[in-house]
GROMACS .gro file of C-alpha atoms in nm:
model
  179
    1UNK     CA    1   1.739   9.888  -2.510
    2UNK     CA    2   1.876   9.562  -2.428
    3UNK     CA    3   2.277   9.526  -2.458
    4UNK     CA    4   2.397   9.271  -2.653
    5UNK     CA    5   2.664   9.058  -2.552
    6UNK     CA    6   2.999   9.004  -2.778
    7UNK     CA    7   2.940   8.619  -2.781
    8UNK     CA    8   2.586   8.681  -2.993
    9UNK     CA    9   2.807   8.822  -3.242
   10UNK     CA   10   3.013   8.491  -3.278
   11UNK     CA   11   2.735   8.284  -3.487
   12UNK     CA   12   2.663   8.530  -3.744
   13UNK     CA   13   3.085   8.606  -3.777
   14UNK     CA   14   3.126   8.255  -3.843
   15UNK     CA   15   2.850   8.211  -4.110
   16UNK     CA   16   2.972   8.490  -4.294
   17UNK     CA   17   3.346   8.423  -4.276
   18UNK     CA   18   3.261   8.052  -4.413
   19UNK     CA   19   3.006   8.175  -4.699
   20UNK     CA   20   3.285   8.401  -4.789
   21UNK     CA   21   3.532   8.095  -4.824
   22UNK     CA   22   3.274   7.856  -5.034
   23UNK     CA   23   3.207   8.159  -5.238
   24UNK     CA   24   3.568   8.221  -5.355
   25UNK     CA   25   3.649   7.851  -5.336
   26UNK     CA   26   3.425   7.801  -5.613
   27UNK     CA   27   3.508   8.078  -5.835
   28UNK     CA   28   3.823   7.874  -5.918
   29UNK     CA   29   3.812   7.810  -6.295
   30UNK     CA   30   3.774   7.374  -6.276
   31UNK     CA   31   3.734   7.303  -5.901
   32UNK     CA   32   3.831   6.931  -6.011
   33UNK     CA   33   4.192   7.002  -6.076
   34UNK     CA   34   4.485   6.988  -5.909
   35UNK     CA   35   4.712   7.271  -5.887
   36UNK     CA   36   5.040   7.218  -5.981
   37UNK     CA   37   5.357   7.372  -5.818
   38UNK     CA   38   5.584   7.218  -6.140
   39UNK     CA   39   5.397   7.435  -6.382
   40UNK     CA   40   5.613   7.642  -6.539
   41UNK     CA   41   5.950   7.489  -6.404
   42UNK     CA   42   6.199   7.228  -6.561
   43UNK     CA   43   6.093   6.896  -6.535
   44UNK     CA   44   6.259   6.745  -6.248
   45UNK     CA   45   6.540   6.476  -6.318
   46UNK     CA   46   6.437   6.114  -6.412
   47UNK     CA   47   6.574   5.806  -6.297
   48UNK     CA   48   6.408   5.493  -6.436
   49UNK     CA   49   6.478   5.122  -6.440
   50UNK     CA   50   6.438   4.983  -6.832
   51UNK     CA   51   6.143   4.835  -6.926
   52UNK     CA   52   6.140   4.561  -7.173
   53UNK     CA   53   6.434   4.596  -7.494
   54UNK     CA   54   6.270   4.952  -7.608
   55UNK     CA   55   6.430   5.223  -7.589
   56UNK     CA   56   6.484   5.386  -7.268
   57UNK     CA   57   6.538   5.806  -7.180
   58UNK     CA   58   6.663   6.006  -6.955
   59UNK     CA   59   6.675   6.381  -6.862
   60UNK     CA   60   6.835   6.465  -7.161
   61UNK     CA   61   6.549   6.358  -7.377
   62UNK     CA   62   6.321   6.583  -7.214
   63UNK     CA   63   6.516   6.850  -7.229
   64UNK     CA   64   6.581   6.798  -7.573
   65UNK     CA   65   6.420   7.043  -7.784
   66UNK     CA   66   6.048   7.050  -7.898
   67UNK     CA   67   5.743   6.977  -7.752
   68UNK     CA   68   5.683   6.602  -7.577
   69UNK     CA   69   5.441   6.441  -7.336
   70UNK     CA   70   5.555   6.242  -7.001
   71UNK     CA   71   5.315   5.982  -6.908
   72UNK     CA   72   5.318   5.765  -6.567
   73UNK     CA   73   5.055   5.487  -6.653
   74UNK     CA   74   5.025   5.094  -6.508
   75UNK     CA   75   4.915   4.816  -6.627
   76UNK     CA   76   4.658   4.776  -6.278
   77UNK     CA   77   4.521   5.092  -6.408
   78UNK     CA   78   4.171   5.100  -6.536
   79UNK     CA   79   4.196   5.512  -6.649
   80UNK     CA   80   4.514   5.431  -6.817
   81UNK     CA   81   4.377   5.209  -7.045
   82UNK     CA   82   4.094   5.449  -7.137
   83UNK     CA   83   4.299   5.677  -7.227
   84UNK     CA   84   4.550   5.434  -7.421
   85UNK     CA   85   4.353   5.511  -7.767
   86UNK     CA   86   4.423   5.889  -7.729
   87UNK     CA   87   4.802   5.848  -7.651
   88UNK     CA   88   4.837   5.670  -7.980
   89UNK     CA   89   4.629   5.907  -8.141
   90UNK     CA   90   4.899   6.161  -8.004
   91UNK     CA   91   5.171   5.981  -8.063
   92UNK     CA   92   5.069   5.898  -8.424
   93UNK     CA   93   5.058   6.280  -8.495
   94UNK     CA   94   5.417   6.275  -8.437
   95UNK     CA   95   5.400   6.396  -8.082
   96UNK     CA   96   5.692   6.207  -7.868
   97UNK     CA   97   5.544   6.063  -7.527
   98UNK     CA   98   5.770   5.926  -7.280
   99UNK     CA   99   5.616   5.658  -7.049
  100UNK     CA  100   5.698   5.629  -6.706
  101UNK     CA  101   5.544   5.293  -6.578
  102UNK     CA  102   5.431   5.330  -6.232
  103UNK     CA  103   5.516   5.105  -5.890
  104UNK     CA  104   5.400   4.751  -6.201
  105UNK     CA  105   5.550   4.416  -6.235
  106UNK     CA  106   5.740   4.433  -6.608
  107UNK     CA  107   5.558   4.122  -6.748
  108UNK     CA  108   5.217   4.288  -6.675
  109UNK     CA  109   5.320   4.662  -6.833
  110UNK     CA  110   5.451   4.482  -7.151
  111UNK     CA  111   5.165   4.255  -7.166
  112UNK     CA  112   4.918   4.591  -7.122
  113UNK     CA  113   5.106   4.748  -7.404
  114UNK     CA  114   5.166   4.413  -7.645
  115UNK     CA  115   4.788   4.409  -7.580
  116UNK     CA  116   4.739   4.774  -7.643
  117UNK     CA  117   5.016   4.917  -7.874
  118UNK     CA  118   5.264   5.117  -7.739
  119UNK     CA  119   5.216   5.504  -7.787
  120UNK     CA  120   5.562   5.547  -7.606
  121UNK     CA  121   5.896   5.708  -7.776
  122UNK     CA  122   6.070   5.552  -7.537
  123UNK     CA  123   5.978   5.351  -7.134
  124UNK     CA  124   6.137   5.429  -6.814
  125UNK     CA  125   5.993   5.227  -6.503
  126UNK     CA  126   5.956   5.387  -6.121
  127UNK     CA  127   5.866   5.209  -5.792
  128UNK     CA  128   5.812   5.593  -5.685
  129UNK     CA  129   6.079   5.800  -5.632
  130UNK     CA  130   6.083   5.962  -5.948
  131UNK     CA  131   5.723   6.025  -5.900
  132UNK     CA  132   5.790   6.256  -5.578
  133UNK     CA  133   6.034   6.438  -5.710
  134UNK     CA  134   5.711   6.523  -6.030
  135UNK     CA  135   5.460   6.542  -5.763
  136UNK     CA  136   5.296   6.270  -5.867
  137UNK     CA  137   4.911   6.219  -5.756
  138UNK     CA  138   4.823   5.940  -5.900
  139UNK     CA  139   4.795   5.755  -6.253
  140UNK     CA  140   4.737   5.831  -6.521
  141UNK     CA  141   4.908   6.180  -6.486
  142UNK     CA  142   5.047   6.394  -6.805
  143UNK     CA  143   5.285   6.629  -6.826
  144UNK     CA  144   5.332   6.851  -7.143
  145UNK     CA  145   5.680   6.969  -7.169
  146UNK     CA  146   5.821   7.252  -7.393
  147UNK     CA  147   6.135   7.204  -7.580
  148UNK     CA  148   6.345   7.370  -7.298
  149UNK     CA  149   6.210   7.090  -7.062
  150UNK     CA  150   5.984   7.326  -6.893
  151UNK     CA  151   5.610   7.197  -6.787
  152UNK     CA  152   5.343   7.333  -6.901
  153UNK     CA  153   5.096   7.148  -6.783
  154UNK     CA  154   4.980   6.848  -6.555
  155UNK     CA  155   4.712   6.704  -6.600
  156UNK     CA  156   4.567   6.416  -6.297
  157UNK     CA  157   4.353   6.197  -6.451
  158UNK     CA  158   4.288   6.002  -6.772
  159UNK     CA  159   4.270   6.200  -7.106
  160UNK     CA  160   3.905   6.174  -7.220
  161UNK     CA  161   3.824   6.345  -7.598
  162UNK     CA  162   3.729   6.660  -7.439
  163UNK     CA  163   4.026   6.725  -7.209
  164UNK     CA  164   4.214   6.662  -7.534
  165UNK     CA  165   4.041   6.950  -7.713
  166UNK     CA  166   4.025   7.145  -7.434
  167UNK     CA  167   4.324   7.150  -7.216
  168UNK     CA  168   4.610   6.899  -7.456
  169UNK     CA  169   4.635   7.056  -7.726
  170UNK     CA  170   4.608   7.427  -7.656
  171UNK     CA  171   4.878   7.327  -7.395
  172UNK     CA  172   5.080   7.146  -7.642
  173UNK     CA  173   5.028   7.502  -7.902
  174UNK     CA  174   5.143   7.710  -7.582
  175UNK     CA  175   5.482   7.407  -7.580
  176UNK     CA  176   5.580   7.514  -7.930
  177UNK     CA  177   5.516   7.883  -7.898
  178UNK     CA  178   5.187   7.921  -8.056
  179UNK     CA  179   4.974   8.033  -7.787
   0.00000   0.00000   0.00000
């Protein structure tokens, strides 16, 4: 019988250690999203130049009692304004979103949203350091917050009808304690 050398053992080690990996890697529920390491912790604090003569916010507001959205959205952004209808769909159900707009020149964010409407409770604007303190991966991004100020869930990426079905609003029923 022939002996068999340690290094023959190498290829077939390595195939089965990296089929293992794919194999587990894709048994993650939605291998599209992000994980989040805010989920389930208080929103981080906010600090946002005005934008426009609306009303502005600040940590209090989120922490505030009941359920809200945070929203980072710019005017340069084509998923933002995909989304735009279902924000004021949203908001017009009496859900408060607070809109962060996102490294923008003013004139062109209050020209997207005098185009657009303007979902937003009240407008804070960042050139990015709020964003890394919220982790920010790029916009859109939404955040649903409980009353407590606690997230419950980020979402990367524009709202689209399903994620709205799917992932908003049973998040938003988990916010106010129904789920």
């Amino acid at each position: 019988m022939a002996k068999v050398s340690p290094l023959m053992l190498v290829p077939p080690v390595l195939f089965a250690g990296l089929a293992a990996l794919f194999y587990f890697g894709m048994q993650r529920e939605n291998p599209d999203e992000l994980p989040s390491a805010r989920e389930g912790s208080i929103a981080p604090a906010v600090a946002l130049a005005p934008l426009g003569d609306g009303p502005a916010f600040e940590d209090a507001d989120l922490r505030g009692g009941g359920v809200k959205l945070v929203n980072y959205w710019a005017s340069w952004c084509a998923p933002c304004r995909a989304e735009h209808p279902l924000l004021e769909e949203l908001a017009a159900e009496g859900i408060p979103i607070y809109g962060i707009n996102y490294k923008d020149r003013p004139e062109n964010a209050l020209g997207f949203l005098d185009e657009l409407g303007n979902p937003y409770a009240a407008l804070g604007a960042d050139e990015g350091r709020t964003a890394l303190e919220w982790g920010l991966y790029g916009v859109p991004e939404t955040y649903v917050l409980d009353g407590e100020g606690r997230i419950v869930l980020r979402l990367a990426g524009p709202i689209t009808a399903r994620i709205m079905e799917d992932t908003i609003r049973p998040a938003l029923a988990r916010a106010a304690g129904e789920g």
